[in-house]
mmCIF file of C-alpha atoms in Angstrom:
data_model
loop_
_atom_site.group_PDB
_atom_site.id
_atom_site.type_symbol
_atom_site.label_atom_id
_atom_site.label_comp_id
_atom_site.label_asym_id
_atom_site.label_seq_id
_atom_site.Cartn_x
_atom_site.Cartn_y
_atom_site.Cartn_z
ATOM 1 C CA MET A 1 -125.996 39.351 -6.358
ATOM 2 C CA THR A 2 -128.945 37.840 -8.724
ATOM 3 C CA TRP A 3 -128.504 35.777 -11.616
ATOM 4 C CA HIS A 4 -131.358 35.662 -14.448
ATOM 5 C CA LEU A 5 -131.911 32.079 -15.446
ATOM 6 C CA GLY A 6 -135.369 32.519 -18.403
ATOM 7 C CA PRO A 7 -137.950 33.289 -16.429
ATOM 8 C CA TYR A 8 -136.373 32.621 -13.080
ATOM 9 C CA THR A 9 -133.997 34.714 -10.463
ATOM 10 C CA ILE A 10 -131.092 32.977 -8.673
ATOM 11 C CA ASP A 11 -129.501 34.533 -5.847
ATOM 12 C CA GLY A 12 -126.264 34.054 -6.306
ATOM 13 C CA ALA A 13 -124.706 34.600 -3.390
ATOM 14 C CA LEU A 14 -126.236 32.105 -1.624
ATOM 15 C CA VAL A 15 -124.529 29.470 -4.745
ATOM 16 C CA ILE A 16 -121.449 31.308 -3.744
ATOM 17 C CA TYR A 17 -121.988 30.514 0.024
ATOM 18 C CA THR A 18 -122.942 26.869 -0.662
ATOM 19 C CA TRP A 19 -119.951 26.081 -2.988
ATOM 20 C CA ILE A 20 -117.523 27.735 -0.415
ATOM 21 C CA ALA A 21 -118.630 25.525 2.186
ATOM 22 C CA ILE A 22 -119.114 22.530 -0.409
ATOM 23 C CA VAL A 23 -115.223 23.193 -1.372
ATOM 24 C CA LEU A 24 -113.741 23.104 2.679
ATOM 25 C CA THR A 25 -115.700 20.114 3.643
ATOM 26 C CA ALA A 26 -114.510 18.245 0.869
ATOM 27 C CA VAL A 27 -110.923 19.563 1.046
ATOM 28 C CA ILE A 28 -111.041 19.261 4.809
ATOM 29 C CA VAL A 29 -112.508 15.911 5.140
ATOM 30 C CA SER A 30 -110.416 14.564 2.239
ATOM 31 C CA TRP A 31 -107.033 16.366 4.217
ATOM 32 C CA MET A 32 -108.818 14.334 7.178
ATOM 33 C CA ALA A 33 -108.871 10.993 5.231
ATOM 34 C CA LYS A 34 -105.657 11.298 3.391
ATOM 35 C CA GLY A 35 -103.511 8.288 4.113
ATOM 36 C CA ALA A 36 -106.238 7.083 6.713
ATOM 37 C CA THR A 37 -104.111 4.122 8.342
ATOM 38 C CA ALA A 38 -105.475 1.496 10.676
ATOM 39 C CA GLY A 39 -102.606 1.587 12.790
ATOM 40 C CA VAL A 40 -102.182 4.921 15.049
ATOM 41 C CA PRO A 41 -104.310 7.136 12.951
ATOM 42 C CA GLY A 42 -103.660 10.859 13.158
ATOM 43 C CA ILE A 43 -105.195 14.138 14.506
ATOM 44 C CA GLY A 44 -107.855 14.785 11.566
ATOM 45 C CA GLN A 45 -108.229 11.136 10.905
ATOM 46 C CA SER A 46 -108.854 10.439 14.801
ATOM 47 C CA LEU A 47 -110.971 13.771 14.434
ATOM 48 C CA LEU A 48 -112.551 12.126 11.229
ATOM 49 C CA GLU A 49 -113.150 8.659 12.539
ATOM 50 C CA SER A 50 -114.561 9.646 15.959
ATOM 51 C CA VAL A 51 -117.978 11.566 13.975
ATOM 52 C CA PHE A 52 -117.319 8.319 11.741
ATOM 53 C CA GLN A 53 -117.937 6.691 15.045
ATOM 54 C CA PHE A 54 -120.235 9.038 17.046
ATOM 55 C CA ILE A 55 -122.719 8.580 14.371
ATOM 56 C CA ALA A 56 -122.912 5.195 13.887
ATOM 57 C CA ASP A 57 -123.128 4.065 17.529
ATOM 58 C CA LEU A 58 -126.696 6.646 17.547
ATOM 59 C CA ALA A 59 -127.167 4.989 14.132
ATOM 60 C CA LYS A 60 -127.129 1.718 15.693
ATOM 61 C CA VAL A 61 -130.859 2.092 17.772
ATOM 62 C CA THR A 62 -132.323 2.059 14.712
ATOM 63 C CA PHE A 63 -130.562 0.866 11.869
ATOM 64 C CA ASP A 64 -127.041 -1.247 10.999
ATOM 65 C CA PRO A 65 -124.352 1.124 9.870
ATOM 66 C CA GLU A 66 -122.789 -1.490 8.149
ATOM 67 C CA LYS A 67 -126.617 -2.789 6.220
ATOM 68 C CA GLU A 68 -127.433 1.132 5.300
ATOM 69 C CA PRO A 69 -123.825 2.462 3.912
ATOM 70 C CA PHE A 70 -125.881 5.142 1.702
ATOM 71 C CA LEU A 71 -128.276 6.134 4.677
ATOM 72 C CA TYR A 72 -124.822 6.327 6.943
ATOM 73 C CA GLU A 73 -122.642 8.255 4.721
ATOM 74 C CA LEU A 74 -125.359 10.330 3.597
ATOM 75 C CA LEU A 75 -125.616 11.531 7.389
ATOM 76 C CA ILE A 76 -122.292 12.454 7.804
ATOM 77 C CA THR A 77 -122.329 14.344 4.974
ATOM 78 C CA LEU A 78 -125.282 16.482 6.338
ATOM 79 C CA PHE A 79 -123.758 16.571 9.541
ATOM 80 C CA LEU A 80 -120.178 17.675 9.094
ATOM 81 C CA PHE A 81 -121.529 20.495 5.640
ATOM 82 C CA LEU A 82 -123.819 21.654 7.915
ATOM 83 C CA LEU A 83 -121.567 22.240 10.061
ATOM 84 C CA ILE A 84 -119.044 24.023 7.825
ATOM 85 C CA SER A 85 -122.166 25.696 6.435
ATOM 86 C CA ASN A 86 -122.818 26.958 9.835
ATOM 87 C CA PHE A 87 -119.508 28.135 10.793
ATOM 88 C CA GLU A 88 -119.011 29.797 7.537
ATOM 89 C CA GLY A 89 -120.928 32.612 8.964
ATOM 90 C CA MET A 90 -118.767 33.234 11.694
ATOM 91 C CA ILE A 91 -115.488 34.539 8.548
ATOM 92 C CA PRO A 92 -116.066 37.763 8.071
ATOM 93 C CA SER A 93 -117.054 39.029 5.338
ATOM 94 C CA LEU A 94 -118.795 35.515 4.699
ATOM 95 C CA HIS A 95 -122.423 34.015 5.391
ATOM 96 C CA SER A 96 -123.538 30.737 6.136
ATOM 97 C CA PRO A 97 -125.654 29.654 3.259
ATOM 98 C CA THR A 98 -127.672 27.335 6.262
ATOM 99 C CA ALA A 99 -128.822 31.619 7.173
ATOM 100 C CA ASN A 100 -130.821 31.103 3.834
ATOM 101 C CA LEU A 101 -133.836 29.104 3.321
ATOM 102 C CA ASN A 102 -133.452 27.692 0.322
ATOM 103 C CA LEU A 103 -130.433 25.406 1.204
ATOM 104 C CA THR A 104 -132.598 24.197 3.902
ATOM 105 C CA ALA A 105 -135.262 23.576 2.643
ATOM 106 C CA ALA A 106 -133.805 22.014 -0.111
ATOM 107 C CA LEU A 107 -132.282 19.873 2.465
ATOM 108 C CA ALA A 108 -135.304 19.197 4.060
ATOM 109 C CA ILE A 109 -137.522 18.722 1.336
ATOM 110 C CA ALA A 110 -134.597 15.819 -0.090
ATOM 111 C CA VAL A 111 -135.144 14.700 3.053
ATOM 112 C CA PHE A 112 -138.707 14.553 3.298
ATOM 113 C CA PHE A 113 -138.575 11.908 0.508
ATOM 114 C CA LEU A 114 -135.533 9.848 1.434
ATOM 115 C CA ILE A 115 -138.373 9.578 4.774
ATOM 116 C CA GLN A 116 -141.024 7.844 2.108
ATOM 117 C CA TRP A 117 -138.850 6.270 -0.275
ATOM 118 C CA TYR A 118 -137.116 4.040 2.440
ATOM 119 C CA GLY A 119 -140.673 3.503 4.537
ATOM 120 C CA VAL A 120 -141.336 1.855 1.295
ATOM 121 C CA ARG A 121 -138.376 0.495 0.928
ATOM 122 C CA TYR A 122 -138.548 -1.897 3.847
ATOM 123 C CA HIS A 123 -142.458 -2.429 3.656
ATOM 124 C CA GLY A 124 -143.686 -2.206 0.181
ATOM 125 C CA PHE A 125 -146.593 0.830 -0.311
ATOM 126 C CA ARG A 126 -148.387 -0.671 2.729
ATOM 127 C CA TYR A 127 -145.934 1.658 4.239
ATOM 128 C CA PHE A 128 -148.571 4.639 3.545
ATOM 129 C CA LYS A 129 -151.210 2.543 5.180
ATOM 130 C CA HIS A 130 -149.687 4.005 8.953
ATOM 131 C CA PHE A 131 -150.697 7.968 7.772
ATOM 132 C CA ALA A 132 -154.743 5.965 8.357
ATOM 133 C CA LYS A 133 -153.557 4.432 11.447
ATOM 134 C CA PRO A 134 -155.291 3.874 14.373
ATOM 135 C CA PHE A 135 -158.029 4.984 12.376
ATOM 136 C CA ILE A 136 -158.907 6.634 8.821
ATOM 137 C CA PRO A 137 -160.355 9.916 10.956
ATOM 138 C CA LEU A 138 -157.199 10.734 12.055
ATOM 139 C CA LEU A 139 -155.761 10.506 8.147
ATOM 140 C CA PRO A 140 -155.188 14.116 8.051
ATOM 141 C CA ILE A 141 -154.112 15.274 11.437
ATOM 142 C CA ASN A 142 -151.031 12.498 10.542
ATOM 143 C CA LEU A 143 -150.056 13.887 7.063
ATOM 144 C CA VAL A 144 -150.255 17.236 8.850
ATOM 145 C CA GLU A 145 -147.378 15.929 11.417
ATOM 146 C CA GLU A 146 -145.122 14.036 8.120
ATOM 147 C CA LEU A 147 -145.733 17.145 6.354
ATOM 148 C CA SER A 148 -144.571 19.283 9.565
ATOM 149 C CA LYS A 149 -141.433 17.503 9.860
ATOM 150 C CA PRO A 150 -139.925 18.887 6.805
ATOM 151 C CA LEU A 151 -141.216 22.432 7.571
ATOM 152 C CA THR A 152 -139.655 22.736 11.023
ATOM 153 C CA LEU A 153 -136.491 21.033 10.244
ATOM 154 C CA ALA A 154 -136.066 23.539 7.366
ATOM 155 C CA PHE A 155 -137.025 26.722 9.870
ATOM 156 C CA ARG A 156 -135.653 25.458 12.890
ATOM 157 C CA LEU A 157 -132.006 25.541 11.223
ATOM 158 C CA PHE A 158 -133.108 28.437 8.920
ATOM 159 C CA GLY A 159 -133.821 30.678 11.783
ATOM 160 C CA ASN A 160 -131.245 29.842 14.462
ATOM 161 C CA ILE A 161 -128.099 30.425 12.369
ATOM 162 C CA LEU A 162 -129.052 33.600 10.873
ATOM 163 C CA VAL A 163 -129.905 35.323 13.852
ATOM 164 C CA GLY A 164 -126.231 34.036 15.588
ATOM 165 C CA GLU A 165 -125.947 36.261 12.146
ATOM 166 C CA ILE A 166 -127.582 38.849 12.776
ATOM 167 C CA PHE A 167 -126.970 39.821 16.338
ATOM 168 C CA MET A 168 -123.267 39.355 15.508
ATOM 169 C CA GLU A 169 -123.387 41.708 12.633
ATOM 170 C CA MET A 170 -125.663 43.837 15.106
ATOM 171 C CA ILE A 171 -123.528 43.770 18.038
ATOM 172 C CA ALA A 172 -120.072 44.276 15.391
ATOM 173 C CA ARG A 173 -121.855 47.340 13.637
ATOM 174 C CA PHE A 174 -122.224 49.335 16.875
ATOM 175 C CA LYS A 175 -118.769 50.508 16.494
ATOM 176 C CA LEU A 176 -118.794 52.811 19.995
ATOM 177 C CA LEU A 177 -120.861 49.519 22.209
ATOM 178 C CA PHE A 178 -117.822 47.727 20.265
ATOM 179 C CA TYR A 179 -114.615 48.981 21.143
ATOM 180 C CA VAL A 180 -115.312 51.478 23.672
ATOM 181 C CA LEU A 181 -118.334 50.375 26.589
ATOM 182 C CA GLY A 182 -117.629 46.979 26.210
ATOM 183 C CA GLY A 183 -119.277 45.699 23.058
ATOM 184 C CA PHE A 184 -115.886 43.608 22.033
ATOM 185 C CA VAL A 185 -117.507 41.452 25.875
ATOM 186 C CA ALA A 186 -120.859 40.540 24.565
ATOM 187 C CA ALA A 187 -119.160 39.885 20.894
ATOM 188 C CA PHE A 188 -117.321 37.576 22.472
ATOM 189 C CA ILE A 189 -119.901 35.803 24.661
ATOM 190 C CA TRP A 190 -122.692 36.014 21.388
ATOM 191 C CA TRP A 191 -119.422 33.793 18.884
ATOM 192 C CA GLY A 192 -119.009 31.060 21.516
ATOM 193 C CA PHE A 193 -122.937 30.807 22.322
ATOM 194 C CA THR A 194 -123.239 30.785 18.256
ATOM 195 C CA ALA A 195 -120.585 28.484 18.194
ATOM 196 C CA PHE A 196 -122.426 25.627 20.272
ATOM 197 C CA VAL A 197 -124.905 27.216 18.470
ATOM 198 C CA ASN A 198 -124.075 25.612 15.096
ATOM 199 C CA VAL A 199 -122.990 22.426 16.107
ATOM 200 C CA VAL A 200 -126.063 21.970 18.210
ATOM 201 C CA GLN A 201 -128.058 22.636 15.053
ATOM 202 C CA ALA A 202 -126.172 20.726 13.259
ATOM 203 C CA PHE A 203 -126.229 17.792 15.048
ATOM 204 C CA ILE A 204 -129.875 18.334 15.017
ATOM 205 C CA PHE A 205 -130.313 17.842 11.655
ATOM 206 C CA MET A 206 -128.825 15.230 10.730
ATOM 207 C CA VAL A 207 -129.954 13.246 14.516
ATOM 208 C CA LEU A 208 -133.853 14.657 13.332
ATOM 209 C CA THR A 209 -133.411 12.805 9.561
ATOM 210 C CA MET A 210 -132.080 9.509 11.100
ATOM 211 C CA ALA A 211 -134.583 9.168 13.486
ATOM 212 C CA TYR A 212 -137.437 10.130 11.100
ATOM 213 C CA VAL A 213 -135.697 7.590 8.422
ATOM 214 C CA GLY A 214 -135.426 5.084 11.089
ATOM 215 C CA LYS A 215 -139.258 5.601 12.648
ATOM 216 C CA ALA A 216 -140.196 5.090 8.542
ATOM 217 C CA MET A 217 -137.953 1.785 8.522
ATOM 218 C CA ALA A 218 -139.471 0.290 11.906
ATOM 219 C CA GLU A 219 -143.149 1.887 10.968
ATOM 220 C CA GLU A 220 -145.572 -0.775 11.016
ATOM 221 C CA MET B 1 -130.492 36.589 3.341
ATOM 222 C CA THR B 2 -134.063 36.587 1.927
ATOM 223 C CA ILE B 3 -136.750 34.039 2.806
ATOM 224 C CA SER B 4 -138.069 33.615 -0.431
ATOM 225 C CA LEU B 5 -138.194 30.954 -2.703
ATOM 226 C CA SER B 6 -137.580 29.533 -5.380
ATOM 227 C CA TRP B 7 -137.115 26.294 -7.476
ATOM 228 C CA PRO B 8 -134.459 26.736 -9.861
ATOM 229 C CA GLN B 9 -132.644 27.783 -7.110
ATOM 230 C CA LEU B 10 -133.774 25.154 -4.035
ATOM 231 C CA LEU B 11 -132.895 22.174 -6.825
ATOM 232 C CA ILE B 12 -129.353 24.042 -7.579
ATOM 233 C CA GLU B 13 -128.537 24.118 -3.914
ATOM 234 C CA LEU B 14 -130.049 20.069 -3.617
ATOM 235 C CA ILE B 15 -127.571 19.306 -6.477
ATOM 236 C CA SER B 16 -124.461 20.668 -5.277
ATOM 237 C CA VAL B 17 -124.620 19.099 -1.891
ATOM 238 C CA LEU B 18 -125.514 15.292 -3.684
ATOM 239 C CA LEU B 19 -122.463 16.439 -5.428
ATOM 240 C CA LEU B 20 -120.843 16.915 -2.497
ATOM 241 C CA PHE B 21 -122.121 13.759 -1.042
ATOM 242 C CA SER B 22 -120.746 11.778 -4.229
ATOM 243 C CA PHE B 23 -117.771 12.890 -4.479
ATOM 244 C CA LEU B 24 -117.202 12.418 -0.521
ATOM 245 C CA ARG B 25 -118.702 8.678 -1.209
ATOM 246 C CA ALA B 26 -116.455 8.359 -3.651
ATOM 247 C CA LYS B 27 -113.023 9.926 -2.485
ATOM 248 C CA ALA B 28 -113.185 10.717 0.960
ATOM 249 C CA PHE B 29 -114.647 8.610 3.093
ATOM 250 C CA PRO B 30 -113.759 4.817 1.603
ATOM 251 C CA PRO B 31 -110.336 5.365 3.529
ATOM 252 C CA ILE B 32 -112.056 6.078 6.453
ATOM 253 C CA LEU B 33 -113.723 3.798 6.253
ATOM 254 C CA LYS B 34 -111.521 1.027 5.389
ATOM 255 C CA ALA B 35 -109.183 1.761 7.978
ATOM 256 C CA MET B 36 -111.943 1.462 10.369
ATOM 257 C CA ARG B 37 -112.971 -1.463 8.911
ATOM 258 C CA ASP B 38 -108.971 -3.269 8.810
ATOM 259 C CA ARG B 39 -108.961 -1.700 12.935
ATOM 260 C CA GLN B 40 -111.477 -3.594 13.912
ATOM 261 C CA GLU B 41 -111.023 -6.670 12.134
ATOM 262 C CA ARG B 42 -107.636 -6.888 13.407
ATOM 263 C CA ILE B 43 -108.258 -6.115 16.958
ATOM 264 C CA ARG B 44 -110.744 -9.004 16.396
ATOM 265 C CA SER B 45 -108.676 -11.151 15.162
ATOM 266 C CA ASP B 46 -105.660 -10.125 17.735
ATOM 267 C CA LEU B 47 -107.970 -11.264 19.889
ATOM 268 C CA GLU B 48 -109.041 -14.080 18.843
ATOM 269 C CA ALA B 49 -105.968 -15.350 18.498
ATOM 270 C CA ALA B 50 -104.774 -14.607 21.693
ATOM 271 C CA GLU B 51 -107.675 -16.615 23.515
ATOM 272 C CA ALA B 52 -106.206 -19.292 20.814
ATOM 273 C CA ARG B 53 -102.676 -19.095 21.922
ATOM 274 C CA ARG B 54 -104.621 -19.097 25.661
ATOM 275 C CA ARG B 55 -105.947 -22.363 25.275
ATOM 276 C CA GLU B 56 -103.293 -23.634 23.863
ATOM 277 C CA ALA B 57 -101.090 -23.040 26.442
ATOM 278 C CA GLU B 58 -103.731 -24.204 29.160
ATOM 279 C CA ALA B 59 -103.371 -27.561 27.332
ATOM 280 C CA MET B 60 -99.684 -27.582 27.686
ATOM 281 C CA LYS B 61 -99.740 -27.097 31.041
ATOM 282 C CA ALA B 62 -102.996 -29.826 32.344
ATOM 283 C CA GLU B 63 -100.226 -31.992 29.798
ATOM 284 C CA LEU B 64 -97.752 -30.951 32.079
ATOM 285 C CA GLU B 65 -99.361 -31.185 34.759
ATOM 286 C CA ALA B 66 -100.309 -34.967 33.513
ATOM 287 C CA GLU B 67 -96.976 -35.638 32.785
ATOM 288 C CA VAL B 68 -95.284 -34.840 36.427
ATOM 289 C CA LYS B 69 -98.410 -37.200 37.943
ATOM 290 C CA ALA B 70 -97.006 -40.198 36.342
ATOM 291 C CA ILE B 71 -93.461 -38.767 36.444
ATOM 292 C CA ARG B 72 -93.794 -38.650 40.248
ATOM 293 C CA GLU B 73 -96.274 -42.317 40.004
ATOM 294 C CA ARG B 74 -93.543 -43.899 38.066
ATOM 295 C CA ALA B 75 -90.379 -42.785 41.090
ATOM 296 C CA ASP B 76 -92.975 -43.788 43.949
ATOM 297 C CA GLN B 77 -93.131 -47.460 42.685
ATOM 298 C CA VAL B 78 -89.328 -47.494 41.719
ATOM 299 C CA LEU B 79 -88.486 -46.340 45.397
ATOM 300 C CA ALA B 80 -91.229 -48.733 46.596
ATOM 301 C CA ARG B 81 -89.593 -51.759 45.071
ATOM 302 C CA ALA B 82 -86.296 -50.386 45.419
ATOM 303 C CA LYS B 83 -86.854 -50.276 49.442
ATOM 304 C CA LYS B 84 -88.541 -53.890 48.859
ATOM 305 C CA ASP B 85 -85.675 -55.011 46.324
ATOM 306 C CA ALA B 86 -83.037 -53.750 49.274
ATOM 307 C CA GLU B 87 -85.020 -55.549 52.559
ATOM 308 C CA GLU B 88 -85.381 -58.523 51.054
ATOM 309 C CA GLN B 89 -81.510 -58.379 50.094
ATOM 310 C CA ALA B 90 -80.888 -57.508 53.865
ATOM 311 C CA ARG B 91 -83.019 -60.082 54.825
ATOM 312 C CA THR B 92 -81.351 -63.289 52.684
ATOM 313 C CA ILE B 93 -78.170 -61.979 53.399
ATOM 314 C CA LEU B 94 -79.112 -62.303 57.341
ATOM 315 C CA GLU B 95 -80.470 -65.933 56.827
ATOM 316 C CA GLU B 96 -77.482 -66.703 54.788
ATOM 317 C CA ALA B 97 -74.821 -65.519 57.232
ATOM 318 C CA GLN B 98 -77.094 -67.213 59.618
ATOM 319 C CA ARG B 99 -76.743 -70.475 58.098
ATOM 320 C CA GLU B 100 -73.384 -70.385 57.614
ATOM 321 C CA SER B 101 -73.217 -69.225 61.242
ATOM 322 C CA LYS B 102 -74.105 -73.104 62.040
ATOM 323 C CA ARG B 103 -72.879 -74.496 59.597
ATOM 324 C CA ILE B 104 -69.021 -73.262 60.848
ATOM 325 C CA ILE B 105 -69.859 -74.086 64.228
ATOM 326 C CA SER B 106 -71.411 -77.901 63.869
ATOM 327 C CA GLU B 107 -68.250 -78.550 61.795
ATOM 328 C CA ALA B 108 -66.056 -77.079 64.487
ATOM 329 C CA GLU B 109 -68.065 -78.888 66.574
ATOM 330 C CA VAL B 110 -67.730 -81.824 64.488
ATOM 331 C CA GLU B 111 -63.566 -81.041 63.978
ATOM 332 C CA ILE B 112 -63.326 -81.169 67.950
ATOM 333 C CA ARG B 113 -65.117 -84.246 69.316
ATOM 334 C CA ARG B 114 -62.651 -86.123 66.290
ATOM 335 C CA GLU B 115 -59.939 -84.220 67.705
ATOM 336 C CA ARG B 116 -60.493 -85.069 70.558
ATOM 337 C CA GLU B 117 -61.131 -88.532 69.720
ATOM 338 C CA GLU B 118 -57.720 -88.940 68.265
ATOM 339 C CA VAL B 119 -56.706 -87.121 71.256
ATOM 340 C CA LEU B 120 -57.795 -89.954 73.746
ATOM 341 C CA ALA B 121 -56.798 -92.321 71.933
ATOM 342 C CA SER B 122 -53.397 -91.757 71.092
ATOM 343 C CA LEU B 123 -53.404 -91.306 74.851
ATOM 344 C CA LYS B 124 -55.247 -94.468 75.999
ATOM 345 C CA ALA B 125 -52.172 -95.913 73.615
ATOM 346 C CA GLN B 126 -49.248 -93.537 75.300
ATOM 347 C CA ILE B 127 -50.603 -94.777 78.950
ATOM 348 C CA VAL B 128 -50.602 -98.598 77.864
ATOM 349 C CA ASP B 129 -46.519 -98.232 77.015
ATOM 350 C CA ILE B 130 -45.874 -96.041 79.834
ATOM 351 C CA SER B 131 -47.473 -98.035 82.314
ATOM 352 C CA LEU B 132 -45.748 -101.151 80.308
ATOM 353 C CA SER B 133 -42.627 -99.235 80.369
ATOM 354 C CA VAL B 134 -43.166 -98.987 84.252
ATOM 355 C CA ALA B 135 -44.640 -102.108 84.369
ATOM 356 C CA GLU B 136 -41.605 -103.653 83.092
ATOM 357 C CA LYS B 137 -39.028 -101.993 84.925
ATOM 358 C CA VAL B 138 -40.848 -102.514 88.219
ATOM 359 C CA LEU B 139 -41.646 -106.337 87.646
ATOM 360 C CA ARG B 140 -38.669 -107.070 85.411
ATOM 361 C CA GLU B 141 -38.894 -110.848 84.851
ATOM 362 C CA ARG B 142 -42.208 -111.679 86.525
ATOM 363 C CA LEU B 143 -44.293 -111.619 83.620
ATOM 364 C CA ASP B 144 -43.576 -112.473 80.383
ATOM 365 C CA ALA B 145 -43.742 -109.659 77.892
ATOM 366 C CA GLU B 146 -47.474 -110.639 75.852
ATOM 367 C CA SER B 147 -49.078 -111.736 79.103
ATOM 368 C CA ASP B 148 -48.784 -108.675 80.659
ATOM 369 C CA ARG B 149 -50.273 -106.598 78.314
ATOM 370 C CA ARG B 150 -52.616 -108.350 78.036
ATOM 371 C CA LEU B 151 -53.184 -107.646 81.621
ATOM 372 C CA VAL B 152 -52.714 -104.009 81.598
ATOM 373 C CA GLY B 153 -54.611 -103.340 78.797
ATOM 374 C CA GLU B 154 -57.095 -105.196 80.038
ATOM 375 C CA PHE B 155 -57.207 -102.468 83.373
ATOM 376 C CA VAL B 156 -56.798 -99.526 80.748
ATOM 377 C CA GLU B 157 -59.892 -100.579 78.529
ATOM 378 C CA ARG B 158 -61.837 -99.843 82.038
ATOM 379 C CA ILE B 159 -60.124 -96.332 82.305
ATOM 380 C CA GLU B 160 -63.767 -94.142 82.040
ATOM 381 C CA VAL B 161 -62.394 -91.484 81.013
ATOM 382 C CA PRO B 162 -65.343 -88.369 81.608
ATOM 383 C CA GLN B 163 -66.686 -86.563 78.173
#
């Protein structure tokens, strides 16, 4: 499905898959948070709270979630959205938007600017001096390192989810293997592994974002 | 599935995710964050209240213990004083009894002595009378009454009375 926007072409399917994940995330999270109580929480609230608490505990190593609510809530959004996006590919006839480099790259580029923004917010423009440390000849290496952050973020997520999808589809397509020769066993194993990878990749993207921003905050 | 990047596509993806973020931040997250914060606050205040109550109870216990101690001391004092009073009273009663008995004995002695003397006197008078009547009977007419009485009286005076 290709849309034309002036001279540009837009992959319409990706936009739809992205929005399916967005709507799913919004609906599920809203449902879990509905009627949240300070008393005994329901199962939805408990689950959501454990995600909040888990990310808050991780964040406490680098920054105070109470003082940086924007960053804290952004990390939670990233994790929940990526988790649901990754699992979207396991629903028959749907694909993960994260199996497309355009989404992962968009997020990674945004994270890249987020890192610079927090660096400047905490240290002023002196922050950029740290690229020339410990001495100036290392400047190119430091720059490459900095640019490799969004690059690896984008490709790691994209690659892992894409491979999961391709393998699932391959196993499902060999009908003879799948139905007669016990291929469904392999499919089950691969599904389990993919589900595991989906969780881990969403977590890694979120945690690396946290670590990069935290490092920029602490950079001297 | 494609690995070709296009800037408008990136922009659309980014804006989409940012829309999700704004929605969650505005609508879905606040109730959860508030619930968690409220619970934390409630647990903190509960703990503080429990601590305050514990401290209060400890203060009350110390107060009561001091009171019990004071009461026990006062009771001991009262008992000691009562014992002392009782002993004193017993001694006083004893002393009075002794005094009283001595007094009774000495009065009895005086009474006895007085009565004896009375008895003696009347005895002497009776002896004189009896002696006279006997003597009169025996020696009638030999002596006149006046001189006889004097004679016998002298005789009786010489009689020694054992004490």
